[in-house]
XYZ file of C-alpha atoms in Angstrom:
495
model
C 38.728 7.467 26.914
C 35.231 7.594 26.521
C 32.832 4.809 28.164
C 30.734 2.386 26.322
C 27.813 4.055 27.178
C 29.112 7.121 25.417
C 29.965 5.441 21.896
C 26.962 3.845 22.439
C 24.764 7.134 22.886
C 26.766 8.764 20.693
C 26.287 7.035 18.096
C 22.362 6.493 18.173
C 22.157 10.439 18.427
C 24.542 11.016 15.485
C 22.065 8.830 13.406
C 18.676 10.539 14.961
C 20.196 14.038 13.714
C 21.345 12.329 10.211
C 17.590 11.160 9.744
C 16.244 15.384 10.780
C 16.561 14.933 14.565
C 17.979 18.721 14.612
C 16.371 22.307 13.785
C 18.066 24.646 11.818
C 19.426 26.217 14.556
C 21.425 22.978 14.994
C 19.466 22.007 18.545
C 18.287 18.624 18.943
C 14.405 17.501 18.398
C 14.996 15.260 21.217
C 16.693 14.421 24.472
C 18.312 11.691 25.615
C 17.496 10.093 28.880
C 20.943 7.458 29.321
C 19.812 5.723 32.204
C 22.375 2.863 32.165
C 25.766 2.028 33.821
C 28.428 3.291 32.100
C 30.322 -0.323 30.717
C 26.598 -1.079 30.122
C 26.346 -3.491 32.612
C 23.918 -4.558 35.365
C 23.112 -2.620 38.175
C 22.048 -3.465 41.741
C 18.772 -4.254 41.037
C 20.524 -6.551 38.379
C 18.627 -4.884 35.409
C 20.277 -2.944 32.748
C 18.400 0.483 32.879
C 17.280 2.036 29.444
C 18.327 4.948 27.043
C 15.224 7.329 25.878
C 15.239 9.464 22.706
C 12.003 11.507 23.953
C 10.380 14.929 22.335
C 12.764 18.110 23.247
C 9.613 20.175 24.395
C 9.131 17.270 27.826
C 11.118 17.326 30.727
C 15.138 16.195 31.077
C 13.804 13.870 33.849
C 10.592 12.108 35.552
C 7.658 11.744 34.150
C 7.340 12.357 30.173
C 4.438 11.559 27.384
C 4.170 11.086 24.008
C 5.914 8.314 21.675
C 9.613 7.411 21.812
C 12.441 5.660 20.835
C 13.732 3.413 23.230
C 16.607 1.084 23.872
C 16.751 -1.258 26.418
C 20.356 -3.065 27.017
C 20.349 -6.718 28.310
C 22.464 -9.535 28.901
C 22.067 -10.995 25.647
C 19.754 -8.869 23.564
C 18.776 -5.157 23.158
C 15.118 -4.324 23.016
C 14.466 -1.403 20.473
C 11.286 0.371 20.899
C 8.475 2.935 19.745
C 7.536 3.649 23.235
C 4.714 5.340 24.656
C 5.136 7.316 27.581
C 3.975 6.741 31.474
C 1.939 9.067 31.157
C 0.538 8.239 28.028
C 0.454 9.777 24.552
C -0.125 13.501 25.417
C 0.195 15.564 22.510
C 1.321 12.570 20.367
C -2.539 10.914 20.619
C -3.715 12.117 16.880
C 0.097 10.796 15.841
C -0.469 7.483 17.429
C -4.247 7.082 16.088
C -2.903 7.775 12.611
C -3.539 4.558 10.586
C -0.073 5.546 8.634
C 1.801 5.416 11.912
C 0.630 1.738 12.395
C 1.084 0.801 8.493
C 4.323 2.461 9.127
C 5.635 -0.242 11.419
C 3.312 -3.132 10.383
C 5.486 -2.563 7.253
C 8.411 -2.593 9.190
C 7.305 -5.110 11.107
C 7.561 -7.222 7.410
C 10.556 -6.202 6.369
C 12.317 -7.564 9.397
C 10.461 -10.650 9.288
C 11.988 -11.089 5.424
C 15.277 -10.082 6.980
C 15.254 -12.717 9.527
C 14.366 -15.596 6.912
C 16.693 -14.264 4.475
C 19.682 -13.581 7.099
C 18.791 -15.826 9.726
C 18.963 -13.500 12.211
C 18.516 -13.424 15.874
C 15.826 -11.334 15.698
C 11.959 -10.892 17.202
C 9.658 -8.254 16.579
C 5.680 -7.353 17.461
C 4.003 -4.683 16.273
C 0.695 -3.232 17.413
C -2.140 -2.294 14.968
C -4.509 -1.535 17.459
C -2.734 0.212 20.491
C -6.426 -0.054 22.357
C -6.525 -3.810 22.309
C -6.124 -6.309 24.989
C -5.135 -8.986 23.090
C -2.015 -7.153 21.977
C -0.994 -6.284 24.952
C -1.307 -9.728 26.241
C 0.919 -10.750 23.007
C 3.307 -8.540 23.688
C 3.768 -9.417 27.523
C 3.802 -13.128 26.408
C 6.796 -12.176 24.120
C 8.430 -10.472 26.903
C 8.894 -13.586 29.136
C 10.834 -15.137 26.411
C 13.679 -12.884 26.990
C 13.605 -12.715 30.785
C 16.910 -13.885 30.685
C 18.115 -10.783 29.392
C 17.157 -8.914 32.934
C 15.970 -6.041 30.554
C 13.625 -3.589 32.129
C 10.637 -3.104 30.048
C 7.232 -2.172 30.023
C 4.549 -4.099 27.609
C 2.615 -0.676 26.314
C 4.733 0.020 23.415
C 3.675 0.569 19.519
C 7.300 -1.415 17.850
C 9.123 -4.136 19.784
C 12.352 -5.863 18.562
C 14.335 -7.934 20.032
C 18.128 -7.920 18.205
C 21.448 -9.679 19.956
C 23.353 -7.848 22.047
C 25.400 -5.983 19.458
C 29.552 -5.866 20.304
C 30.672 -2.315 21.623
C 33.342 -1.091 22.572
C 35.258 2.027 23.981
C 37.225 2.833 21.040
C 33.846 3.241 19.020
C 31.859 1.503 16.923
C 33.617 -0.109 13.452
C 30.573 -2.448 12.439
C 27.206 -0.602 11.369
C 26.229 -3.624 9.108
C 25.471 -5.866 12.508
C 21.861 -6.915 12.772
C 21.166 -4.407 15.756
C 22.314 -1.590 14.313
C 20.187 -1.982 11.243
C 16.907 -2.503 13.046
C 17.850 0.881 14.779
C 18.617 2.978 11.936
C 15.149 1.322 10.189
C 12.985 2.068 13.327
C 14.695 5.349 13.457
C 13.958 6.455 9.839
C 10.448 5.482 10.089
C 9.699 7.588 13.614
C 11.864 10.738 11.812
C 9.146 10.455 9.077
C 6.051 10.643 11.696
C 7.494 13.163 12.815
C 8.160 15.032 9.235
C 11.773 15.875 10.150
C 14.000 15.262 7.178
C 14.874 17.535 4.307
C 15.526 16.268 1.117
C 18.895 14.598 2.072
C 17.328 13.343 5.342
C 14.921 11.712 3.677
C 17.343 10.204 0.996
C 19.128 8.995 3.845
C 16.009 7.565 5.902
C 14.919 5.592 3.059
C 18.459 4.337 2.652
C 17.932 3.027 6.387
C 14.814 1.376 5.772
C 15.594 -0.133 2.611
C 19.040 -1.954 4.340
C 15.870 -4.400 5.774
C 13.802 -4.066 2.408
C 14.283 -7.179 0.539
C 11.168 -7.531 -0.915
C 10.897 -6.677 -4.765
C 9.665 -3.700 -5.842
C 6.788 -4.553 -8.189
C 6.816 -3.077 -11.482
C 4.418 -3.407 -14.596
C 6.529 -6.437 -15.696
C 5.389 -8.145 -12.712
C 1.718 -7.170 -12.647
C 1.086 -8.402 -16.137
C 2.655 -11.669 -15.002
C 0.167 -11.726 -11.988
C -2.929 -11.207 -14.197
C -1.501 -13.471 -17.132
C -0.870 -16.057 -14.664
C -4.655 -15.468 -13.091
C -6.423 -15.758 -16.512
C -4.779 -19.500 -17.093
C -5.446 -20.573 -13.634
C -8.461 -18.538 -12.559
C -10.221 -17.638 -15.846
C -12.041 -14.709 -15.076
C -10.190 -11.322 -13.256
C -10.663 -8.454 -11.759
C -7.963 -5.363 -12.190
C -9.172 -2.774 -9.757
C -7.420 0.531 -8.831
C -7.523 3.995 -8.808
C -7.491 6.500 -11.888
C -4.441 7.026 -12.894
C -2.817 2.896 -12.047
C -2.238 1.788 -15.049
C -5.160 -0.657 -15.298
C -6.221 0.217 -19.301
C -2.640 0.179 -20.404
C -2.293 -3.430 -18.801
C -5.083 -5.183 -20.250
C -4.253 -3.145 -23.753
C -0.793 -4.851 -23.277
C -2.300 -7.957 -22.733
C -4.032 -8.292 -25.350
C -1.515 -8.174 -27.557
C -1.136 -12.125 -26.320
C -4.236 -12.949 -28.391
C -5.136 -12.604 -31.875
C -7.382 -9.810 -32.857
C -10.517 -11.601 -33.962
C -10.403 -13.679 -30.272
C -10.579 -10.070 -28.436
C -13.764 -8.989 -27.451
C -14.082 -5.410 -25.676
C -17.229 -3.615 -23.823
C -17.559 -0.743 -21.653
C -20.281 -0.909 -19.113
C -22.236 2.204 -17.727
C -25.060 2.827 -15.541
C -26.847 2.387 -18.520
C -25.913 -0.514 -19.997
C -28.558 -3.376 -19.948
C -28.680 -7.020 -20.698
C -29.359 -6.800 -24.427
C -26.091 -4.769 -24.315
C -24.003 -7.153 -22.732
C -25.632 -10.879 -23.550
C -28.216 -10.261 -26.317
C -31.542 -8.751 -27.270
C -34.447 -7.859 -29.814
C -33.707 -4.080 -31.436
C -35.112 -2.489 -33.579
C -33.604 -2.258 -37.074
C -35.501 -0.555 -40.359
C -35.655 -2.579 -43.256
C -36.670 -1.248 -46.427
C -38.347 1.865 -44.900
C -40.263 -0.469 -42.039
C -39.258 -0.874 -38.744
C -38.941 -3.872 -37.333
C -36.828 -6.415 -34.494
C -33.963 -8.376 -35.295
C -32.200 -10.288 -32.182
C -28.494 -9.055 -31.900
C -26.083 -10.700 -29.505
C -24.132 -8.631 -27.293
C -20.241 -9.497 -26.978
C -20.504 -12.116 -24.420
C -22.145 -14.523 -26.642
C -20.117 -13.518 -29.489
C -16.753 -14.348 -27.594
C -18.461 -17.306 -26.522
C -19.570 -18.212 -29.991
C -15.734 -17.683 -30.920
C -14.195 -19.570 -28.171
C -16.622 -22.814 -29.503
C -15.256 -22.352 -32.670
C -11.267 -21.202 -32.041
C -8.906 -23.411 -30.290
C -6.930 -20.640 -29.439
C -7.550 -18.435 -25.891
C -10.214 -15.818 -26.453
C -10.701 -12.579 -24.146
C -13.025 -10.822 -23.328
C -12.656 -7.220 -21.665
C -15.093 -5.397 -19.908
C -14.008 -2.025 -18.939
C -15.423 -0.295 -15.719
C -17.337 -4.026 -14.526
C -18.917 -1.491 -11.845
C -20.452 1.147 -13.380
C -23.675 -1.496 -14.261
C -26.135 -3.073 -12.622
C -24.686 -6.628 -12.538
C -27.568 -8.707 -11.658
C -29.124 -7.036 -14.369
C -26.569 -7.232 -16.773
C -25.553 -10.803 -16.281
C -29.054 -12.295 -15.632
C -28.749 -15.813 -16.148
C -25.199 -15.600 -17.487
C -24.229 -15.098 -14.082
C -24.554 -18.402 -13.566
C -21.729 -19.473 -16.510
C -18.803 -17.537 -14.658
C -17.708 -20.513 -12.409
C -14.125 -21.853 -13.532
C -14.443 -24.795 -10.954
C -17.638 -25.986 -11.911
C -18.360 -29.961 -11.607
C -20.671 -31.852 -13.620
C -24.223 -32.476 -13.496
C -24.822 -28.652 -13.759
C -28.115 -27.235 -15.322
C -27.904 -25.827 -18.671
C -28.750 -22.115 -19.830
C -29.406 -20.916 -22.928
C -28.079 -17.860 -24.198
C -27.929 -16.049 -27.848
C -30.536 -15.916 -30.762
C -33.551 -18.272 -29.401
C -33.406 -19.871 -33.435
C -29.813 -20.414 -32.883
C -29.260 -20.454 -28.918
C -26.122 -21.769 -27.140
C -26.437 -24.456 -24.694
C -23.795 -24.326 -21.751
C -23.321 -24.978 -18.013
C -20.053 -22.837 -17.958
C -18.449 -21.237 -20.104
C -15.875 -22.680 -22.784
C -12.531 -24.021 -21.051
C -10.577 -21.607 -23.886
C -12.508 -18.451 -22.944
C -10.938 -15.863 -20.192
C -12.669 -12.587 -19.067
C -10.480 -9.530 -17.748
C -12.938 -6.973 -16.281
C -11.442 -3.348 -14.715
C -13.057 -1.501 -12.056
C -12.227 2.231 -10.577
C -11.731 2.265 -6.944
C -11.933 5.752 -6.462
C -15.744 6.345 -8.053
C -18.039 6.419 -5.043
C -20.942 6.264 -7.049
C -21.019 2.923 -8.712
C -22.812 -0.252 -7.901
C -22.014 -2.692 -5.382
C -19.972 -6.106 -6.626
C -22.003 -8.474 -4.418
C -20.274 -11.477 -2.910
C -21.339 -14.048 -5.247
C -19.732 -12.483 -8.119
C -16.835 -11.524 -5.839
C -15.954 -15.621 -5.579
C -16.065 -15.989 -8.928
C -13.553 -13.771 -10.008
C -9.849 -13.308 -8.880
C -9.047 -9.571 -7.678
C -5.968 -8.139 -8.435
C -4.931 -4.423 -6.988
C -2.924 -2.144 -8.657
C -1.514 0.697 -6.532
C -0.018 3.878 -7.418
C 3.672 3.135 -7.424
C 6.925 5.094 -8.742
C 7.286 4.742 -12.556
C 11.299 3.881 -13.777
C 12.743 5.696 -16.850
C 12.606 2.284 -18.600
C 8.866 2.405 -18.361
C 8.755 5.955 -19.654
C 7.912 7.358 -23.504
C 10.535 8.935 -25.048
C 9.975 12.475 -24.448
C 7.670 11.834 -21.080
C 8.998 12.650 -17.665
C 7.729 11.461 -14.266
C 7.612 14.073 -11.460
C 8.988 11.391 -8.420
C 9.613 14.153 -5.729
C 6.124 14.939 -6.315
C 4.389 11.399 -6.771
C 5.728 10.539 -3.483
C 5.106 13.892 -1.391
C 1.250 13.009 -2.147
C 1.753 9.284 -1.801
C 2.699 9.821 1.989
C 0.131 11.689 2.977
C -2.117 8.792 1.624
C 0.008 6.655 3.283
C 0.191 8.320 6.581
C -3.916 9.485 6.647
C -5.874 7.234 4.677
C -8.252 4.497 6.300
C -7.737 0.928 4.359
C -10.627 1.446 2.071
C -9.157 5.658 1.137
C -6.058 4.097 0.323
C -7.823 2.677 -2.998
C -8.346 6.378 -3.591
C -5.157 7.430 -4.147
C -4.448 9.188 -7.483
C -2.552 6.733 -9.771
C 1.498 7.327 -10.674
C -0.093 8.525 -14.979
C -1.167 11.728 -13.001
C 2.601 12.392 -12.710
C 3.671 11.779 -16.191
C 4.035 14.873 -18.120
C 5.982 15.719 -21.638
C 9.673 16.898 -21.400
C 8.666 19.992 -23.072
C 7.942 22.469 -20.102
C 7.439 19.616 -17.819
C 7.036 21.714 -14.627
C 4.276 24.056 -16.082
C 2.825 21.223 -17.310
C 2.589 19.486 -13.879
C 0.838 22.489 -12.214
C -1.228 22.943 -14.716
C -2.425 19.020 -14.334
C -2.332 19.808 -10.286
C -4.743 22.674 -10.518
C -7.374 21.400 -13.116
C -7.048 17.783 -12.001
C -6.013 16.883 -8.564
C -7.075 19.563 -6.705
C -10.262 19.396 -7.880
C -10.570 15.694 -7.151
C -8.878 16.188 -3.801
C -10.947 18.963 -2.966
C -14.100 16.757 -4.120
C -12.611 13.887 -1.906
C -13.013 16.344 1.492
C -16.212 17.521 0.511
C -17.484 14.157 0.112
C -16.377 13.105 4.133
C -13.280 11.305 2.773
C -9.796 11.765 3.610
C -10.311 14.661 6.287
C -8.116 14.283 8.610
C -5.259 14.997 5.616
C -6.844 18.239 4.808
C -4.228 20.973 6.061
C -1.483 18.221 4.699
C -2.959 18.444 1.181
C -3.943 21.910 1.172
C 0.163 22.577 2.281
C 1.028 20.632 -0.862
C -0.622 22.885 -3.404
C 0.387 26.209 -1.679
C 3.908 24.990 -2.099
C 3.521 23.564 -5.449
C 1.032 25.902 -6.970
C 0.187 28.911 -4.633
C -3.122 27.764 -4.329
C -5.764 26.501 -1.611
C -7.900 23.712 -0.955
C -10.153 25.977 0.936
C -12.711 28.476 -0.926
């Protein structure tokens, strides 16, 4: 009969390989380094020695580099790890400095964390976003003493630490896969497969089958966002949908305002352009009779205002692309109005026809502003901070569309959406993620669907990907994207 340390390895190698852990060949991506007594117990030193999942191109023994799975048996727990070699990252340094490999297992990191509070579970986990700093080492060898019980032997230098119970074994094999251990493993498992691009298609079904066992969080769909922003306009007043091209943010304030009646929706688009005559009110010139002359015309803030006064019903008003103006310009001394939390004793400003002009220190109680700005234009002004506080921001991401959420006759490309959503995901700094290409870019007719997506990836994405490198952003994805449209279209980033 086999020993428990052979189920045990057994088993973890049987799900590496499910996840891509072989080549076509059918030889393993890794090898396994089962230091650890057969029944899994201590040895003399009294530790319980370690099993390594380490790259198949290092050594069978001694030293080794580059990033790793690792499990450490104790007495009570079993410490699952992204470990990093002792003698460092090697080859795997660019893999480890990639922000998606952090986000990876910060994400991770928070769908544990919901597991625990949802399950209960004996579980502790640490991840590190910055792999250079101190203080997370120091946080990690503080959470280390709290398990010196367990006698495991450990090193704190590693990217992913959890700490699961001791999960029951035995030689027969292994009859429970739904124990908390063995779901952490298969999660931190799918996520290092994807670093290192093994699965296929049914790999990667099965990966994201692994990580979604921990994902309890709900996925959030348009249903939910226009909940968010409704809720936002009652309590906040004035919002902010930002996003890439392509998110969905002029089909959510079209759909909400449907929640107002037609004469209490005001809409403007702002421009570089645009001016404060536009946007509050000014003298223009008008020809009477054959003469030219001024007449003062108010722009659509006062007339929303003007209909909030009168209307006891909500009134919006939209201002599409918020960014693309010069705000201090715009605004002028309407700037001051935007404050939903203002107190009394506040000076008045006068705004409209100077015959006829409105009197306010903020603006009317009944009144709510939705404003939409494009993440992804480099070339638009600045919001400053003052304007920042006095609006609520709400972020809408590219995401996968359901078939509930389709037209009939529209199709979404998913395979697709999410082959350029992970390299995003995997390159992108914080501030390129807001540059990813909305989930509408992957919504094509029915009717000769898949000539109509390459057709929108060659005039339309690859141009603004291509205009993304040229520009200094997104770089480091470069050979990732320009692999994507030789596959999908035959064509190259590079001319």
């Amino acid at each position: 009969m086999a020993s428990v340390k052979k189920v045990l390895i057994d088993k973890m190698e049987q799900l590496l390989q499910s996840v891509g852990g072989k080549n076509r060949s059918g030889e393993n991506l890794f090898i396994t380094r089962g230091v650890v007594q057969n029944d899994l117990r201590p040895n003399e030193k009294g530790t319980y020695g370690f099993i390594s999942f380490i790259r198949a191109d290092q050594q069978p023994s001694g030293p080794y580099s580059g990033l790793s799975i690792k499990v450490n048996p104790g007495k009570y727990h079993y410490r699952i790890s992204l470990d990093i070699g002792n003698e460092g990252f090697g080859d795997d340094y660019q893999l480890a400095a990639l922000p998606g490999t952090r986000r990876k297992y910060l994400e991770l990191q928070h769908d544990i964390l919901t597991y625990i509070k949802t399950k209960n579970a004996d579980i502790t986990c640490f991840s590190a976003l910055d792999f250079t700093d101190d203080t997370k080492k120091r946080e990690l060898a503080k959470l280390e003493t709290e398990y010196t019980e367990d006698n495991i032997d450990s090193h704190p230098v590693d990217l992913f630490v959890a700490f699961v119970k001791r999960p029951e074994i035995e030689e027969a094999g292994i009859d429970d896969e739904d124990t908390d251990f063995w779901k952490v493993f298969k999660a931190v498992i799918a996520v290092y497969a994807e670093l290192r691009q093994w699965p296929n298609k049914k790999e990667t079904d099965r990966a994201i089958a692994f990580k979604q066992a921990l994902k309890l969080t709900k996925i959030v769909n348009t249903t939910d966002e226009m909940t968010i922003v409704k809720h936002l306009l009652n309590k906040r007043k004035y919002v902010v949908v930002q996003g890439a091209p392509g998110t969905g943010k002029t089909y959510l304030t079209g759909k909400i305002r449907q929640n107002y009646k037609d004469q209490n929706v005001f809409f403007t688009q702002f421009h570089a352009e645009t001016t404060y005559s536009d946007f509050v009110g000014g003298y223009q010139p008008i020809t009477e009779r054959g003469n030219l002359t001024y007449s003062y015309q108010e722009g659509p803030l006062v007339q929303a205002i003007r209909q909030a006064k009168d209307s006891k019903d909500p009134v919006l008003l939209i201002i599409d692309e918020i960014n693309r103006a010069n705000l201090s310009n715009v605004l002028g001394e309407a700037f001051y109005l935007f404050e939903s939390n203002a107190g009394e004793n506040r000076a008045e400003v006068k705004l409209g026809n100077p015959i006829s002009a409105l009197r306010l220190t903020k603006l009317p109680k009944n009144m709510q502003v939705v404003a939409t700005m494009n993440t992804a234009d480099r070339s638009l002004a600045v919001i400053d901070f003052a304007l920042r506080r006095r609006f609520a921001w709400f972020t809408m991401r590219p995401r996968e569309l359901k078939n509930t959420e389709l037209l009939s006759g529209e199709k979404f490309h998913k395979a697709l959406f999410n082959r350029l959503h992970s390299i995003f995901q995997m390159y992108a700094s914080s501030d390129e993620l807001m540059l990813e290409p909305g989930q509408a870019y992957f919504v094509t007719a029915k009717i000769d669907a898949e000539q109509a997506m390459k057709e929108r990836l060659k005039y339309e994405l690859l141009p603004l990907i291509r205009e993304y490198l040229e520009n200094g952003l997104m770089t480091s994805a470069s050979d990732a994207f320009n692999q994507l449209f030789i596959d999908e279209i035959d064509q190259t980033l590079f001319v």
